[in-house]
Amino acid sequence: SVSHFPKVDKLVDMGEGVYRWEMQRVGTAQVGIQTVHACKYASDRKKGTVTWTPVKGVGNAQIHGSWKASEKKGATNIVFKTAGQVEVALPALMKMIVVPVVHGEFEKLVEKYIDNLIKTFGGEA
């Protein structure tokens, strides 16, 4: 589903179910941040889940989450959860300004991702 996630610059297969996400740079001309993170993915067909856990030491973010698919009235119900933390190497005063912007951008990207999936596969948010 990575093709539905906005602003992905590069997805790198690191082997053994681990992928490094390199996002497009966001921000202003003076202050821009490129988020890079890696996750290990695992699926459980019986449980209907896909989970991802952060790979420490890769990039400047730690992202984790899950998909859970189940049948619902002849359709598929998907529950999507994700959360993350981004490390930014900036002075404290700048962090107070930049961190909320990065957080807001992440939320917008996730919302757009879900919208893109709904457009492709149908359904509702």
Steps between C-alpha positions, in 0.01 A plus 500: 500500500804729500399633158199658673708678765574862402843662491707181507831579333640147519415162655805278551470124559760423767415127505330273753175699498672832576437809287650848526265785415662821375243775485513818293647800676238725663522845653621837384810605309665591832389194700429175324481147633516168323355219707669161463397190690512122471246245611488123523173365364327181612170351389274245665244362257296324772468819704458715188775736610803677364719672757806720469754578766782754487857401423714698741805679366358561152399855415349768719157353575346202677166391350283208607151382419267233371226400261226263613261363239175326586177409323209735557161442334646355180770765482844545648548718806850642543627656821817705445715630785831680482709727718848637490768718641740718302835618631595845377845645562404862553542758774224483765328819382480375142376158617200670662405629155608212276379195699128593482539564126660158445229335714226673303662402170515133610129505589414654161708236319321218684159654423593535132628139499166374632312718248715357218427143613126572515508651148674188368317225690173666597353529845469775753714664765 
